[in-house]
Amino acid sequence: MDQPSQPLQPLPNNAELFRTVPQTAEAFGNVPHATETFRTVPNPAERGENHTLTVREVARMFEAAGVARTERSIVNWCQPNRQGIARLSAYFDMNDRRWFITPQSAESAIAEEKAKAAKVEQNISEPEAPTPAQRSESETGTNTPRSHSNPEPDPTQVGSLEKELTDLRILNRGKDYFIEQLKLERDGLLDKLVNDSHRIGELETRLRQLAS
């Protein structure tokens, strides 16, 4: 005889099994936001009584000291570098939209720039130290006698040069003689031309007398 089937028990809701599982994000609820760590970074320079110089005035100070710098360079020095350090003690006024700098920091920067310029000039004026190879070559050249001497002149070549020199001298003498003859002929032609001019003048005078 068949046994009666047992009634099915209701299955538990799967979602109930996870009701006690904490949310992953809850474990990190006390972690501060990354940007919160930068909220306490102070201003690079607080406004003080000594923040009196403008960027243009500081640039003129550099120019007067002989180490001229542009206003753009001054502004860059007012801002912190990658290490968060500014070269000049400066304060940016949001109302005036410009920087105000302390005279002390400006004078200190001027002194640093002058020291750099002096060092550069010194390096330029000082001769470059010779390298070990150059010193070795110099010592070898001064201490070692020359292995070669002046070559003996070739008699054939000497004779050829002497003959060429003699021919040139003769040619120059002939040229001088020819020039002198040309001068004499020119002078003779000039004298003849003058005489002919006088003769023409005399003949013209006679013709006028005969015509009258």
PDB file of C-alpha atoms in Angstrom:
ATOM      1  CA  MET A   1       0.000   0.000   0.000  1.00  0.00           C
ATOM      2  CA  ASP A   2       1.479   3.355  -0.958  1.00  0.00           C
ATOM      3  CA  GLN A   3       2.510   5.684   1.874  1.00  0.00           C
ATOM      4  CA  PRO A   4       1.150   9.174   1.725  1.00  0.00           C
ATOM      5  CA  SER A   5       3.760  11.711   0.468  1.00  0.00           C
ATOM      6  CA  GLN A   6       5.157  14.181   2.982  1.00  0.00           C
ATOM      7  CA  PRO A   7       4.299  17.791   2.367  1.00  0.00           C
ATOM      8  CA  LEU A   8       7.191  19.797   0.873  1.00  0.00           C
ATOM      9  CA  GLN A   9       8.943  22.156   3.266  1.00  0.00           C
ATOM     10  CA  PRO A  10       9.302  25.735   2.050  1.00  0.00           C
ATOM     11  CA  LEU A  11      12.798  26.507   0.789  1.00  0.00           C
ATOM     12  CA  PRO A  12      14.625  29.306   2.562  1.00  0.00           C
ATOM     13  CA  ASN A  13      15.129  32.505   0.666  1.00  0.00           C
ATOM     14  CA  ASN A  14      18.693  32.615  -0.678  1.00  0.00           C
ATOM     15  CA  ALA A  15      18.992  36.271   0.079  1.00  0.00           C
ATOM     16  CA  GLU A  16      18.479  35.511   3.788  1.00  0.00           C
ATOM     17  CA  LEU A  17      21.700  33.506   3.835  1.00  0.00           C
ATOM     18  CA  PHE A  18      23.668  36.677   3.012  1.00  0.00           C
ATOM     19  CA  ARG A  19      21.945  39.067   5.358  1.00  0.00           C
ATOM     20  CA  THR A  20      24.747  38.786   7.856  1.00  0.00           C
ATOM     21  CA  VAL A  21      27.514  39.234   5.285  1.00  0.00           C
ATOM     22  CA  PRO A  22      28.922  42.755   5.672  1.00  0.00           C
ATOM     23  CA  GLN A  23      29.183  44.918   2.635  1.00  0.00           C
ATOM     24  CA  THR A  24      32.703  45.175   1.277  1.00  0.00           C
ATOM     25  CA  ALA A  25      32.608  48.912   1.185  1.00  0.00           C
ATOM     26  CA  GLU A  26      31.738  49.060   4.906  1.00  0.00           C
ATOM     27  CA  ALA A  27      35.214  47.810   5.812  1.00  0.00           C
ATOM     28  CA  PHE A  28      36.662  50.907   4.194  1.00  0.00           C
ATOM     29  CA  GLY A  29      34.207  53.380   5.543  1.00  0.00           C
ATOM     30  CA  ASN A  30      36.814  54.953   7.810  1.00  0.00           C
ATOM     31  CA  VAL A  31      39.398  55.495   5.027  1.00  0.00           C
ATOM     32  CA  PRO A  32      39.765  59.232   4.332  1.00  0.00           C
ATOM     33  CA  HIS A  33      39.437  60.540   0.796  1.00  0.00           C
ATOM     34  CA  ALA A  34      42.758  60.988  -0.987  1.00  0.00           C
ATOM     35  CA  THR A  35      42.248  64.697  -1.470  1.00  0.00           C
ATOM     36  CA  GLU A  36      41.674  65.249   2.250  1.00  0.00           C
ATOM     37  CA  THR A  37      45.395  64.841   2.938  1.00  0.00           C
ATOM     38  CA  PHE A  38      46.107  68.049   1.000  1.00  0.00           C
ATOM     39  CA  ARG A  39      43.582  70.259   2.732  1.00  0.00           C
ATOM     40  CA  THR A  40      45.992  71.149   5.514  1.00  0.00           C
ATOM     41  CA  VAL A  41      48.900  72.185   3.270  1.00  0.00           C
ATOM     42  CA  PRO A  42      49.682  75.782   4.274  1.00  0.00           C
ATOM     43  CA  ASN A  43      50.090  78.669   1.882  1.00  0.00           C
ATOM     44  CA  PRO A  44      53.734  78.911   0.659  1.00  0.00           C
ATOM     45  CA  ALA A  45      54.036  82.331   2.240  1.00  0.00           C
ATOM     46  CA  GLU A  46      51.694  84.216   4.522  1.00  0.00           C
ATOM     47  CA  ARG A  47      51.220  87.919   4.011  1.00  0.00           C
ATOM     48  CA  GLY A  48      53.573  89.845   6.233  1.00  0.00           C
ATOM     49  CA  GLU A  49      54.744  93.383   6.733  1.00  0.00           C
ATOM     50  CA  ASN A  50      57.848  92.719   4.641  1.00  0.00           C
ATOM     51  CA  HIS A  51      55.932  91.616   1.542  1.00  0.00           C
ATOM     52  CA  THR A  52      56.219  95.034  -0.080  1.00  0.00           C
ATOM     53  CA  LEU A  53      58.028  94.609  -3.409  1.00  0.00           C
ATOM     54  CA  THR A  54      56.272  93.880  -6.688  1.00  0.00           C
ATOM     55  CA  VAL A  55      57.657  91.596  -9.381  1.00  0.00           C
ATOM     56  CA  ARG A  56      58.661  94.565 -11.525  1.00  0.00           C
ATOM     57  CA  GLU A  57      60.518  96.212  -8.648  1.00  0.00           C
ATOM     58  CA  VAL A  58      62.436  93.007  -7.923  1.00  0.00           C
ATOM     59  CA  ALA A  59      63.333  92.654 -11.614  1.00  0.00           C
ATOM     60  CA  ARG A  60      64.760  96.186 -11.535  1.00  0.00           C
ATOM     61  CA  MET A  61      66.827  95.255  -8.462  1.00  0.00           C
ATOM     62  CA  PHE A  62      68.328  92.325 -10.370  1.00  0.00           C
ATOM     63  CA  GLU A  63      69.077  94.560 -13.346  1.00  0.00           C
ATOM     64  CA  ALA A  64      70.737  97.189 -11.148  1.00  0.00           C
ATOM     65  CA  ALA A  65      72.911  94.474  -9.576  1.00  0.00           C
ATOM     66  CA  GLY A  66      74.188  93.397 -12.998  1.00  0.00           C
ATOM     67  CA  VAL A  67      72.324  90.084 -13.094  1.00  0.00           C
ATOM     68  CA  ALA A  68      69.199  91.028 -15.029  1.00  0.00           C
ATOM     69  CA  ARG A  69      66.321  88.545 -14.901  1.00  0.00           C
ATOM     70  CA  THR A  70      62.930  88.647 -16.594  1.00  0.00           C
ATOM     71  CA  GLU A  71      59.688  89.180 -14.707  1.00  0.00           C
ATOM     72  CA  ARG A  72      58.642  85.669 -15.739  1.00  0.00           C
ATOM     73  CA  SER A  73      61.666  84.252 -13.900  1.00  0.00           C
ATOM     74  CA  ILE A  74      60.770  86.264 -10.796  1.00  0.00           C
ATOM     75  CA  VAL A  75      57.208  84.905 -10.882  1.00  0.00           C
ATOM     76  CA  ASN A  76      58.519  81.340 -11.223  1.00  0.00           C
ATOM     77  CA  TRP A  77      60.725  81.855  -8.173  1.00  0.00           C
ATOM     78  CA  CYS A  78      57.686  83.013  -6.191  1.00  0.00           C
ATOM     79  CA  GLN A  79      55.977  79.669  -6.745  1.00  0.00           C
ATOM     80  CA  PRO A  80      56.976  76.459  -4.924  1.00  0.00           C
ATOM     81  CA  ASN A  81      59.066  73.931  -6.802  1.00  0.00           C
ATOM     82  CA  ARG A  82      58.536  70.174  -6.815  1.00  0.00           C
ATOM     83  CA  GLN A  83      59.854  69.979  -3.278  1.00  0.00           C
ATOM     84  CA  GLY A  84      57.335  72.607  -2.188  1.00  0.00           C
ATOM     85  CA  ILE A  85      60.011  75.272  -1.646  1.00  0.00           C
ATOM     86  CA  ALA A  86      59.852  78.737  -3.176  1.00  0.00           C
ATOM     87  CA  ARG A  87      63.070  80.604  -3.844  1.00  0.00           C
ATOM     88  CA  LEU A  88      61.520  83.962  -2.964  1.00  0.00           C
ATOM     89  CA  SER A  89      59.399  84.688   0.081  1.00  0.00           C
ATOM     90  CA  ALA A  90      56.304  85.925  -1.704  1.00  0.00           C
ATOM     91  CA  TYR A  91      52.568  86.282  -1.205  1.00  0.00           C
ATOM     92  CA  PHE A  92      49.966  86.334  -3.965  1.00  0.00           C
ATOM     93  CA  ASP A  93      47.260  88.892  -3.311  1.00  0.00           C
ATOM     94  CA  MET A  94      43.994  87.618  -4.769  1.00  0.00           C
ATOM     95  CA  ASN A  95      42.522  91.114  -4.835  1.00  0.00           C
ATOM     96  CA  ASP A  96      45.415  92.785  -6.656  1.00  0.00           C
ATOM     97  CA  ARG A  97      46.196  89.628  -8.668  1.00  0.00           C
ATOM     98  CA  ARG A  98      49.940  90.069  -8.206  1.00  0.00           C
ATOM     99  CA  TRP A  99      52.839  88.907  -6.078  1.00  0.00           C
ATOM    100  CA  PHE A 100      54.398  90.785  -3.180  1.00  0.00           C
ATOM    101  CA  ILE A 101      57.964  89.840  -2.252  1.00  0.00           C
ATOM    102  CA  THR A 102      60.177  90.520   0.754  1.00  0.00           C
ATOM    103  CA  PRO A 103      63.333  92.596   0.152  1.00  0.00           C
ATOM    104  CA  GLN A 104      65.404  90.121   2.182  1.00  0.00           C
ATOM    105  CA  SER A 105      64.593  87.171  -0.079  1.00  0.00           C
ATOM    106  CA  ALA A 106      65.170  89.302  -3.181  1.00  0.00           C
ATOM    107  CA  GLU A 107      68.622  90.384  -1.971  1.00  0.00           C
ATOM    108  CA  SER A 108      69.490  86.785  -1.109  1.00  0.00           C
ATOM    109  CA  ALA A 109      68.509  85.607  -4.605  1.00  0.00           C
ATOM    110  CA  ILE A 110      70.542  88.439  -6.164  1.00  0.00           C
ATOM    111  CA  ALA A 111      73.604  87.371  -4.172  1.00  0.00           C
ATOM    112  CA  GLU A 112      73.162  83.779  -5.358  1.00  0.00           C
ATOM    113  CA  GLU A 113      72.869  84.836  -9.006  1.00  0.00           C
ATOM    114  CA  LYS A 114      75.968  87.043  -8.728  1.00  0.00           C
ATOM    115  CA  ALA A 115      77.914  84.138  -7.228  1.00  0.00           C
ATOM    116  CA  LYS A 116      76.811  81.894 -10.101  1.00  0.00           C
ATOM    117  CA  ALA A 117      77.851  84.494 -12.681  1.00  0.00           C
ATOM    118  CA  ALA A 118      81.254  84.936 -11.027  1.00  0.00           C
ATOM    119  CA  LYS A 119      81.817  81.189 -11.051  1.00  0.00           C
ATOM    120  CA  VAL A 120      80.946  80.965 -14.745  1.00  0.00           C
ATOM    121  CA  GLU A 121      83.356  83.805 -15.586  1.00  0.00           C
ATOM    122  CA  GLN A 122      86.099  82.136 -13.564  1.00  0.00           C
ATOM    123  CA  ASN A 123      85.606  78.841 -15.395  1.00  0.00           C
ATOM    124  CA  ILE A 124      85.776  80.643 -18.744  1.00  0.00           C
ATOM    125  CA  SER A 125      88.929  82.599 -17.866  1.00  0.00           C
ATOM    126  CA  GLU A 126      90.824  79.620 -16.465  1.00  0.00           C
ATOM    127  CA  PRO A 127      92.561  77.481 -19.118  1.00  0.00           C
ATOM    128  CA  GLU A 128      91.302  73.971 -19.442  1.00  0.00           C
ATOM    129  CA  ALA A 129      93.524  71.479 -17.653  1.00  0.00           C
ATOM    130  CA  PRO A 130      95.274  69.115 -20.059  1.00  0.00           C
ATOM    131  CA  THR A 131      94.185  65.524 -20.064  1.00  0.00           C
ATOM    132  CA  PRO A 132      96.644  62.764 -19.080  1.00  0.00           C
ATOM    133  CA  ALA A 133      97.053  61.838 -22.748  1.00  0.00           C
ATOM    134  CA  GLN A 134      97.866  65.445 -23.670  1.00  0.00           C
ATOM    135  CA  ARG A 135     100.386  65.722 -20.830  1.00  0.00           C
ATOM    136  CA  SER A 136     102.031  62.482 -21.952  1.00  0.00           C
ATOM    137  CA  GLU A 137     102.300  63.722 -25.537  1.00  0.00           C
ATOM    138  CA  SER A 138     103.731  67.033 -24.369  1.00  0.00           C
ATOM    139  CA  GLU A 139     106.365  65.374 -22.198  1.00  0.00           C
ATOM    140  CA  THR A 140     107.278  62.967 -24.977  1.00  0.00           C
ATOM    141  CA  GLY A 141     107.634  65.804 -27.461  1.00  0.00           C
ATOM    142  CA  THR A 142     109.908  67.885 -25.204  1.00  0.00           C
ATOM    143  CA  ASN A 143     112.126  65.107 -23.927  1.00  0.00           C
ATOM    144  CA  THR A 144     112.468  62.978 -27.055  1.00  0.00           C
ATOM    145  CA  PRO A 145     114.762  64.389 -29.757  1.00  0.00           C
ATOM    146  CA  ARG A 146     113.370  64.659 -33.238  1.00  0.00           C
ATOM    147  CA  SER A 147     114.121  61.555 -35.253  1.00  0.00           C
ATOM    148  CA  HIS A 148     114.062  63.344 -38.602  1.00  0.00           C
ATOM    149  CA  SER A 149     116.249  66.161 -39.867  1.00  0.00           C
ATOM    150  CA  ASN A 150     115.902  68.645 -42.688  1.00  0.00           C
ATOM    151  CA  PRO A 151     116.255  66.847 -46.033  1.00  0.00           C
ATOM    152  CA  GLU A 152     119.210  67.668 -48.249  1.00  0.00           C
ATOM    153  CA  PRO A 153     118.323  69.869 -51.243  1.00  0.00           C
ATOM    154  CA  ASP A 154     118.294  68.219 -54.667  1.00  0.00           C
ATOM    155  CA  PRO A 155     121.087  69.716 -56.859  1.00  0.00           C
ATOM    156  CA  THR A 156     119.020  69.234 -60.008  1.00  0.00           C
ATOM    157  CA  GLN A 157     116.078  71.071 -58.518  1.00  0.00           C
ATOM    158  CA  VAL A 158     118.330  73.857 -57.256  1.00  0.00           C
ATOM    159  CA  GLY A 159     119.854  74.315 -60.713  1.00  0.00           C
ATOM    160  CA  SER A 160     116.424  74.422 -62.323  1.00  0.00           C
ATOM    161  CA  LEU A 161     115.236  77.069 -59.873  1.00  0.00           C
ATOM    162  CA  GLU A 162     118.346  79.179 -60.432  1.00  0.00           C
ATOM    163  CA  LYS A 163     117.873  79.035 -64.211  1.00  0.00           C
ATOM    164  CA  GLU A 164     114.233  80.029 -63.865  1.00  0.00           C
ATOM    165  CA  LEU A 165     115.232  82.938 -61.650  1.00  0.00           C
ATOM    166  CA  THR A 166     117.819  84.107 -64.215  1.00  0.00           C
ATOM    167  CA  ASP A 167     115.254  83.964 -67.019  1.00  0.00           C
ATOM    168  CA  LEU A 168     112.837  86.019 -64.978  1.00  0.00           C
ATOM    169  CA  ARG A 169     115.478  88.650 -64.329  1.00  0.00           C
ATOM    170  CA  ILE A 170     116.297  88.866 -68.053  1.00  0.00           C
ATOM    171  CA  LEU A 171     112.618  89.113 -68.873  1.00  0.00           C
ATOM    172  CA  ASN A 172     112.167  91.912 -66.374  1.00  0.00           C
ATOM    173  CA  ARG A 173     115.097  93.812 -67.861  1.00  0.00           C
ATOM    174  CA  GLY A 174     113.648  93.441 -71.352  1.00  0.00           C
ATOM    175  CA  LYS A 175     110.301  94.634 -70.078  1.00  0.00           C
ATOM    176  CA  ASP A 176     111.884  97.658 -68.431  1.00  0.00           C
ATOM    177  CA  TYR A 177     113.737  98.500 -71.670  1.00  0.00           C
ATOM    178  CA  PHE A 178     110.572  98.192 -73.708  1.00  0.00           C
ATOM    179  CA  ILE A 179     108.690 100.435 -71.301  1.00  0.00           C
ATOM    180  CA  GLU A 180     111.467 103.002 -71.454  1.00  0.00           C
ATOM    181  CA  GLN A 181     111.354 102.983 -75.265  1.00  0.00           C
ATOM    182  CA  LEU A 182     107.616 103.496 -75.197  1.00  0.00           C
ATOM    183  CA  LYS A 183     108.063 106.462 -72.897  1.00  0.00           C
ATOM    184  CA  LEU A 184     110.634 107.985 -75.250  1.00  0.00           C
ATOM    185  CA  GLU A 185     108.414 107.463 -78.263  1.00  0.00           C
ATOM    186  CA  ARG A 186     105.492 108.958 -76.397  1.00  0.00           C
ATOM    187  CA  ASP A 187     107.522 112.000 -75.434  1.00  0.00           C
ATOM    188  CA  GLY A 188     108.654 112.362 -79.056  1.00  0.00           C
ATOM    189  CA  LEU A 189     105.095 112.145 -80.294  1.00  0.00           C
ATOM    190  CA  LEU A 190     103.990 114.751 -77.783  1.00  0.00           C
ATOM    191  CA  ASP A 191     106.752 117.119 -78.866  1.00  0.00           C
ATOM    192  CA  LYS A 192     105.872 116.599 -82.508  1.00  0.00           C
ATOM    193  CA  LEU A 193     102.202 117.192 -81.740  1.00  0.00           C
ATOM    194  CA  VAL A 194     102.999 120.451 -79.977  1.00  0.00           C
ATOM    195  CA  ASN A 195     105.207 121.610 -82.842  1.00  0.00           C
ATOM    196  CA  ASP A 196     102.551 120.720 -85.388  1.00  0.00           C
ATOM    197  CA  SER A 197      99.986 122.661 -83.381  1.00  0.00           C
ATOM    198  CA  HIS A 198     102.225 125.726 -83.401  1.00  0.00           C
ATOM    199  CA  ARG A 199     102.816 125.330 -87.124  1.00  0.00           C
ATOM    200  CA  ILE A 200      99.085 125.095 -87.779  1.00  0.00           C
ATOM    201  CA  GLY A 201      98.537 128.235 -85.749  1.00  0.00           C
ATOM    202  CA  GLU A 202     101.111 130.146 -87.758  1.00  0.00           C
ATOM    203  CA  LEU A 203      99.612 129.020 -91.060  1.00  0.00           C
ATOM    204  CA  GLU A 204      96.127 130.043 -89.980  1.00  0.00           C
ATOM    205  CA  THR A 205      97.428 133.485 -89.036  1.00  0.00           C
ATOM    206  CA  ARG A 206      99.010 133.954 -92.457  1.00  0.00           C
ATOM    207  CA  LEU A 207      95.823 132.878 -94.189  1.00  0.00           C
ATOM    208  CA  ARG A 208      93.829 135.479 -92.298  1.00  0.00           C
ATOM    209  CA  GLN A 209      96.367 138.155 -93.230  1.00  0.00           C
ATOM    210  CA  LEU A 210      96.220 137.218 -96.902  1.00  0.00           C
ATOM    211  CA  ALA A 211      92.441 137.147 -96.854  1.00  0.00           C
ATOM    212  CA  SER A 212      92.227 140.649 -95.408  1.00  0.00           C
TER     213      SER A 212
END
